[in-house]
Tab-separated table of C-alpha atoms in Angstrom:
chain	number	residue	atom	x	y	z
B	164	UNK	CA	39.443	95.761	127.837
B	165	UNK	CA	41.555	95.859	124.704
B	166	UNK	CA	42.580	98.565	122.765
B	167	UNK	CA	40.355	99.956	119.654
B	168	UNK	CA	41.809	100.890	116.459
B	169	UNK	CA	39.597	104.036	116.589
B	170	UNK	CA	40.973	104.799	120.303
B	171	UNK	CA	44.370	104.674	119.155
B	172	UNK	CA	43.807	107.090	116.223
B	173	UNK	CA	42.020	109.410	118.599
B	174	UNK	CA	45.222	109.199	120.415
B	175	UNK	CA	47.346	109.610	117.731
B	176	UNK	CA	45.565	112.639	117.103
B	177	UNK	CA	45.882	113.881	120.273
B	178	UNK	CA	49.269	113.115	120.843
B	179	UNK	CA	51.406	113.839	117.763
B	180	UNK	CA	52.330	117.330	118.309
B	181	UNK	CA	53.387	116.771	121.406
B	182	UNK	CA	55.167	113.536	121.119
B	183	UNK	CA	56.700	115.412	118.316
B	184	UNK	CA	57.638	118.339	119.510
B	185	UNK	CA	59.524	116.400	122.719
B	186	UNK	CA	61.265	114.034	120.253
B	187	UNK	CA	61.921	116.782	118.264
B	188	UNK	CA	64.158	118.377	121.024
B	189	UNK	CA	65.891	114.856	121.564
B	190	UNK	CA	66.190	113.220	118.078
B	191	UNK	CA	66.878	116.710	116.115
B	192	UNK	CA	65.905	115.068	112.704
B	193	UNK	CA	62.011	115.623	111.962
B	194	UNK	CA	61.962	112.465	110.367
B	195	UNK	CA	63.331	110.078	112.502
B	196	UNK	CA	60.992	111.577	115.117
B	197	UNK	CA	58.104	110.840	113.187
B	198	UNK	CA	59.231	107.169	112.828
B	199	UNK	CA	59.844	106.906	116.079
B	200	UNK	CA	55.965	107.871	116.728
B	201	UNK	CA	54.878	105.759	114.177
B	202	UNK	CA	56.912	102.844	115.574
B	203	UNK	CA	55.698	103.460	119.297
B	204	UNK	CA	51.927	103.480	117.814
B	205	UNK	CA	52.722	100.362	115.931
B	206	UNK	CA	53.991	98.673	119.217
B	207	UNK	CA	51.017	99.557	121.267
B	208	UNK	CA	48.918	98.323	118.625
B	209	UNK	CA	51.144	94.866	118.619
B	210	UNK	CA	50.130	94.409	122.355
B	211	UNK	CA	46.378	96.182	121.863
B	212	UNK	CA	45.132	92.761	123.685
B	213	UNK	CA	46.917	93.502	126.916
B	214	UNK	CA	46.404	97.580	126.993
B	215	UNK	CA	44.270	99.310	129.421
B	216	UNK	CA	42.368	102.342	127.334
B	217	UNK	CA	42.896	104.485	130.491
B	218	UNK	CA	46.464	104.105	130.505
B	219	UNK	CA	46.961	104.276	126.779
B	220	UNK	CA	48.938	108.139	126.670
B	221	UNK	CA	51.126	106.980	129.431
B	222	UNK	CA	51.972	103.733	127.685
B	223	UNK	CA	52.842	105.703	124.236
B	224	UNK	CA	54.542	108.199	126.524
B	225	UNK	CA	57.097	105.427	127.345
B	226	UNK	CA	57.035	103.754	124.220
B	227	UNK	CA	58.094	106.624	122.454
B	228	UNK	CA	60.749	107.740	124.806
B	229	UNK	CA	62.256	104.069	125.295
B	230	UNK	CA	62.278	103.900	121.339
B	231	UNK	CA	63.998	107.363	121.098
B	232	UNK	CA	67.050	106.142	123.518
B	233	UNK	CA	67.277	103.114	121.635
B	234	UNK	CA	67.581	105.333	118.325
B	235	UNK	CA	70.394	107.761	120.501
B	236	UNK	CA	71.971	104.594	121.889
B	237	UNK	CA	72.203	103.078	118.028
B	238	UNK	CA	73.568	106.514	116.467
B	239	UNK	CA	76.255	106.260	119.398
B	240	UNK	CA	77.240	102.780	118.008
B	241	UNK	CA	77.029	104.260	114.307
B	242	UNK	CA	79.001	107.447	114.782
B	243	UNK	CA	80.000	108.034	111.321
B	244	UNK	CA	76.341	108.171	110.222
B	245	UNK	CA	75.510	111.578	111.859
B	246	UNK	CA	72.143	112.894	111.544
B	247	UNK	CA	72.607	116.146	109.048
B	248	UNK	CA	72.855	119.107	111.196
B	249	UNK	CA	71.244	120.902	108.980
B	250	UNK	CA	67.319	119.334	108.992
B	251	UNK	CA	64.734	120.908	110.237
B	252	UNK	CA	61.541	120.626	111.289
B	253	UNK	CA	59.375	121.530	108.006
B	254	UNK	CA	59.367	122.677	104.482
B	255	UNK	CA	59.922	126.097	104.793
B	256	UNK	CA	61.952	128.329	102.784
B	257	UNK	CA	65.281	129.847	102.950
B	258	UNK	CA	65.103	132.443	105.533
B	259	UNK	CA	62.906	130.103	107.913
B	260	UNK	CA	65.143	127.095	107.787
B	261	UNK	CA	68.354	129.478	108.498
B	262	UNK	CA	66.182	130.524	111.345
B	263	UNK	CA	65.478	127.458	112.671
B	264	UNK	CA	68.985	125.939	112.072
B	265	UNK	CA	70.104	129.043	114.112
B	266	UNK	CA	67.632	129.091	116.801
B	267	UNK	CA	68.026	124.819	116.583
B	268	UNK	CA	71.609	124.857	117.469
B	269	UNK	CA	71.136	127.660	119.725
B	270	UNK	CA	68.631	125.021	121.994
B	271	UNK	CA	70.778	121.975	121.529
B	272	UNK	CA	73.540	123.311	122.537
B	273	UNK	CA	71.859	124.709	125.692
B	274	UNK	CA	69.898	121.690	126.270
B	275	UNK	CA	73.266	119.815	125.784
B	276	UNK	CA	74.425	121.441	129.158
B	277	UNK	CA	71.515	119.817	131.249
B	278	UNK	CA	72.129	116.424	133.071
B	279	UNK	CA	69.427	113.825	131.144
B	280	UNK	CA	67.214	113.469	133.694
B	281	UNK	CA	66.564	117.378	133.877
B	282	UNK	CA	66.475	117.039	130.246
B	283	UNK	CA	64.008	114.593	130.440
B	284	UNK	CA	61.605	116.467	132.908
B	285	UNK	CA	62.008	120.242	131.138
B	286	UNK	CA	61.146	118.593	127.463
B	287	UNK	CA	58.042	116.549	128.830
B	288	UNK	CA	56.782	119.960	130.660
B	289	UNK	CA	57.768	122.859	127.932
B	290	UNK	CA	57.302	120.913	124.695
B	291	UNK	CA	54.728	117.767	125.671
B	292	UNK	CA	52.476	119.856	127.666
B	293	UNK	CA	52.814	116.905	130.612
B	294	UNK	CA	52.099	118.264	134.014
B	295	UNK	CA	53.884	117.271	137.598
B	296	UNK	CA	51.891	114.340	137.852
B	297	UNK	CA	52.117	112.836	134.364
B	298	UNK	CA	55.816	113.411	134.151
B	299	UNK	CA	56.139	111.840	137.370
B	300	UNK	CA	54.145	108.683	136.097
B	301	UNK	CA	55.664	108.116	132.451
B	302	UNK	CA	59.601	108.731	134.330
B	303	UNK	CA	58.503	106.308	137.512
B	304	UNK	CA	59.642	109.531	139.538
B	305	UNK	CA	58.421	111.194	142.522
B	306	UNK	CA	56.396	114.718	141.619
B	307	UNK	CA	58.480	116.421	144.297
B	308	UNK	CA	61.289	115.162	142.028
B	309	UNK	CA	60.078	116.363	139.002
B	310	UNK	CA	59.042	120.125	140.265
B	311	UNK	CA	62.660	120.270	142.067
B	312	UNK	CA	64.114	119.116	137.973
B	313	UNK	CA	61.847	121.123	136.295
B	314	UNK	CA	62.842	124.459	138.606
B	315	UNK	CA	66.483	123.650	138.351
B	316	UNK	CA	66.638	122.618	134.006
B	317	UNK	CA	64.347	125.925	133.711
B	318	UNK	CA	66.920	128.491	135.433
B	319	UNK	CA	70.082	126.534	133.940
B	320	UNK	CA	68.545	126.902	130.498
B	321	UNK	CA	67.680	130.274	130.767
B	322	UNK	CA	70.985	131.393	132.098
B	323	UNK	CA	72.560	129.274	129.626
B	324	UNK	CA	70.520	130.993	126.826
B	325	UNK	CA	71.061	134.845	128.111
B	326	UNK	CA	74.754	133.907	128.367
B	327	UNK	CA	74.489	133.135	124.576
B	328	UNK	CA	72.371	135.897	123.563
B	329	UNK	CA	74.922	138.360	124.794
M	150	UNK	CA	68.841	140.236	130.208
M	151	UNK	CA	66.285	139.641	127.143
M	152	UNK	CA	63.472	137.579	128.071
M	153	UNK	CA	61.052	136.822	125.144
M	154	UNK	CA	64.618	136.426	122.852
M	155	UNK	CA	65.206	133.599	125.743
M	156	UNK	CA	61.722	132.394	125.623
M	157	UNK	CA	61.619	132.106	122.011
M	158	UNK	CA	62.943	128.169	122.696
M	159	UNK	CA	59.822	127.464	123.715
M	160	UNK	CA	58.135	127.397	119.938
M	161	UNK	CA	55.999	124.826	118.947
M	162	UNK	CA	56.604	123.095	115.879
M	163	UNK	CA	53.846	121.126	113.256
M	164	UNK	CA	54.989	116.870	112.507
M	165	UNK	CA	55.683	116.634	109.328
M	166	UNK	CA	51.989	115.568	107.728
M	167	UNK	CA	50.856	112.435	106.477
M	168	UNK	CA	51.582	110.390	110.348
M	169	UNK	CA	48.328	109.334	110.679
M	170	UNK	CA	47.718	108.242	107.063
M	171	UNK	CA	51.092	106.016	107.527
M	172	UNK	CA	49.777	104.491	111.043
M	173	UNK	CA	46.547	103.735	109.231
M	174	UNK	CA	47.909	102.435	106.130
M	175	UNK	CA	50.796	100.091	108.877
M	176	UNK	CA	47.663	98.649	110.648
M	177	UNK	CA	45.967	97.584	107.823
M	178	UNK	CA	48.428	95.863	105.670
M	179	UNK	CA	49.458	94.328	109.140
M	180	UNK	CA	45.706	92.895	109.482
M	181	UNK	CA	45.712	91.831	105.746
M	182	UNK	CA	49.266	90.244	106.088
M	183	UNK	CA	47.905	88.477	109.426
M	184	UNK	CA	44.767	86.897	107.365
M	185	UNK	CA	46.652	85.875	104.654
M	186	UNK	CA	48.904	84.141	106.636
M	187	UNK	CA	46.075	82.509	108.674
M	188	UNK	CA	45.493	79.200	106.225
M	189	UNK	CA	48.962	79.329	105.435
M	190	UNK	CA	49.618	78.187	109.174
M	191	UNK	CA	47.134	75.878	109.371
M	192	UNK	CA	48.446	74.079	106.696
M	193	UNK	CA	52.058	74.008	107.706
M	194	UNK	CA	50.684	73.190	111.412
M	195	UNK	CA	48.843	69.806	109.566
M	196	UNK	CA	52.167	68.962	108.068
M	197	UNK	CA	53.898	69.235	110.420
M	198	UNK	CA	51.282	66.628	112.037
M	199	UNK	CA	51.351	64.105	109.589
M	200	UNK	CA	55.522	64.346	109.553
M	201	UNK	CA	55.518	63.721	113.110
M	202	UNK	CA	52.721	60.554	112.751
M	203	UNK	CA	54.514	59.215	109.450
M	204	UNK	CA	57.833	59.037	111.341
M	205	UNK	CA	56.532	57.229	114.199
M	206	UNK	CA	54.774	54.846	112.065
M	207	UNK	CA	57.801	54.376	109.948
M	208	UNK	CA	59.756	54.085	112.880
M	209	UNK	CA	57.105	51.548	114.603
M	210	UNK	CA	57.650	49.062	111.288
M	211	UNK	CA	61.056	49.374	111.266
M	212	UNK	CA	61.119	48.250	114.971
M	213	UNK	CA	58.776	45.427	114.155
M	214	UNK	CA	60.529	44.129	111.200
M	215	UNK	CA	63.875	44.146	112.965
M	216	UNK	CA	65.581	40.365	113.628
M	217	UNK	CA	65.745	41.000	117.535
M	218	UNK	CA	62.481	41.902	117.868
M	219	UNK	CA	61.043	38.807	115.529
M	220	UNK	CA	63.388	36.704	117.560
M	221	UNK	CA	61.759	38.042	120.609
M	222	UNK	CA	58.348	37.599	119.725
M	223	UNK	CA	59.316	33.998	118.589
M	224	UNK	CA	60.607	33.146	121.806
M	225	UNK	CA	57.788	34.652	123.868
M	226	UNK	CA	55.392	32.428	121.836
M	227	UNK	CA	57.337	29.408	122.847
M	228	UNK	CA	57.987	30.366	126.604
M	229	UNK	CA	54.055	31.155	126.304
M	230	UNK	CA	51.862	28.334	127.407
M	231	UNK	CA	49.867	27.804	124.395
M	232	UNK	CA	46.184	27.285	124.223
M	233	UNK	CA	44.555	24.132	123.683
M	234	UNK	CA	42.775	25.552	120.492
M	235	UNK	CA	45.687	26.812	118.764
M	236	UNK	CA	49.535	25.888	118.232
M	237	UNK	CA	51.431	21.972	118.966
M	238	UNK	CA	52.334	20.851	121.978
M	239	UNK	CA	55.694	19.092	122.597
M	240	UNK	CA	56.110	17.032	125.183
M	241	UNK	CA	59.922	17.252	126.767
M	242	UNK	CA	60.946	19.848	124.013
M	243	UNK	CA	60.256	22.976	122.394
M	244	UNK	CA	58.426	24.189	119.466
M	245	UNK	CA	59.236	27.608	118.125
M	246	UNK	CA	56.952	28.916	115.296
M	247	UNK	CA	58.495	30.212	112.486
M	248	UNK	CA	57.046	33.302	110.375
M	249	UNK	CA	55.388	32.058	107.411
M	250	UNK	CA	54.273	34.081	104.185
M	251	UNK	CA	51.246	31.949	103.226
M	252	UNK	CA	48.911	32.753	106.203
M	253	UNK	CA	46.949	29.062	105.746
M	254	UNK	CA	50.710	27.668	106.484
M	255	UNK	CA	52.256	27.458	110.337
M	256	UNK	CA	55.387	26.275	110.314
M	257	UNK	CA	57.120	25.160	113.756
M	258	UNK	CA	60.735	24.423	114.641
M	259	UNK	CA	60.945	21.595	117.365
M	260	UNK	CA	62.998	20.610	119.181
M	261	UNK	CA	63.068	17.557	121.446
M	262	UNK	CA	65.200	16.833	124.366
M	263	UNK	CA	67.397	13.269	124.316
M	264	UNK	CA	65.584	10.782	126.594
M	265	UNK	CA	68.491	10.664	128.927
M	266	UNK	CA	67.583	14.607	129.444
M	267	UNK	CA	63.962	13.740	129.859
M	268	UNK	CA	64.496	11.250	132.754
M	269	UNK	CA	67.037	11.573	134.970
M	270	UNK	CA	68.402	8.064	135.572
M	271	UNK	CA	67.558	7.239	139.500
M	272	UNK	CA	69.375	5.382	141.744
């Protein structure tokens, strides 16, 4: 059965924060993250003849992340046009943004640490609210592969962040 | 070790807003762009049509026109054994009709074989 413009918005209600909060943690610019949803939502819609409604989250799941390696692949390419350091996530004022730059840098440079794949599994759990079995479906992973990631990115991140908080 | 400072990664954060209102907005203009494109396809799908049927036409009369192929057609109608209602018959020659612009006009080109050609002399 094809794919309803009002199912999609449900979904895109559903799934922004999530999406963005995962993208977030990946792209580090608040606006290219929100293009990126956009552009996944726009794709599904493209192909809205040949999507199954029941597999709809999964499917923007892997849009989104496919179009967010693309967008790290293309800023590898384009070195000299690095993302400002310095955005963050909303309008807030001076004492928040320092904040969040702080706290930010503090995360990417932790997360930095992890091999991609743990990455992968500890942003899709902590910040898209996926469990075992969803990760496992949108990464084409075993669940036993994503609880032994998930255990492993948790504990290196943590030590990682005490280490830095010292 | 300080756990909530080392928990405090875990934050969740609001999109910017407006996400929806642009995915909307995308779908729509895409719909409206779609429609309005609709006729313009059709149109450039009949052109392209009558290109494709003009050219083989054109290229159908050029073939026809050509000298080989009138030659052709000239000697087929000779070689051809003609009806008894319509066209000459030669006897020991050839008659080869000739195009002719008045269409109450046929014109023939005939040719007749020397009597020596006709009969073979016998022994």
């Amino acid at each position: 059965m094809a794919l309803s413009e009002d199912a999609l918005y449900a979904c895109y209600r559903r799934m922004e924060k999530p999406l963005y909060n995962v993208l977030y943690r990946w792209l580090w610019q608040p606006q290219e993250c929100q293009d990126t949803i956009h552009d996944a939502f726009m794709r599904v819609w493209e192909k809205r003849a040949r999507v199954d409604a029941t597999r709809l989250d999964k499917l923007v799941w892997t849009t989104a992340l496919n179009l967010a390696r693309n967008r790290l692949r293309w800023r590898g390419l384009w070195r000299f046009a690095e993302p400002d350091e310095g955005a963050t996530a909303a309008d807030d004022g001076p004492l928040e943004t320092t904040e969040r730059w702080q706290s930010d840098q503090r995360l990417r440079a932790a997360l930095a640490t992890l091999p991609r794949a743990m990455r992968q599994v500890l942003l899709l759990s902590e910040f898209g609210g996926l469990g075992v079995a969803e990760i496992a479906e949108v990464l084409g992973i075993p669940t036993g592969t994503v609880g032994s990631r998930k255990h492993q990115a948790l504990a290196r991140l943590r030590a990682q962040l005490n280490e830095e908080t010292r | 070790m300080n756990d909530i400072r080392a928990d405090d990664w875990r934050e969740t954060l609001d999109p910017p807003a407006g996400g929806l209102t642009r995915l909307v907005d995308a779908i729509e203009s895409s719909r409206a762009r779609s429609l309005r494109l609709q006729p313009r396809f059709a149109l450039i799908g009949v052109g392209a049509m009558a290109a494709v049927v003009a050219v083989f036409g054109l290229a159908l009369q050029i073939q026809r026109n050509s000298p080989q192929h009138r030659l052709r057609s000239a000697l087929e109608a000779a070689l051809s054994p003609a009806a008894e209602d319509a066209g000459i018959r030669v006897d020991n020659g050839a008659a080869v009709e000739i195009p002719s612009a008045n269409p109450n006009v046929r014109m023939y080109w005939v040719a007749q074989l020397p009597p020596a050609a006709a009969e073979p002399a016998r022994p």
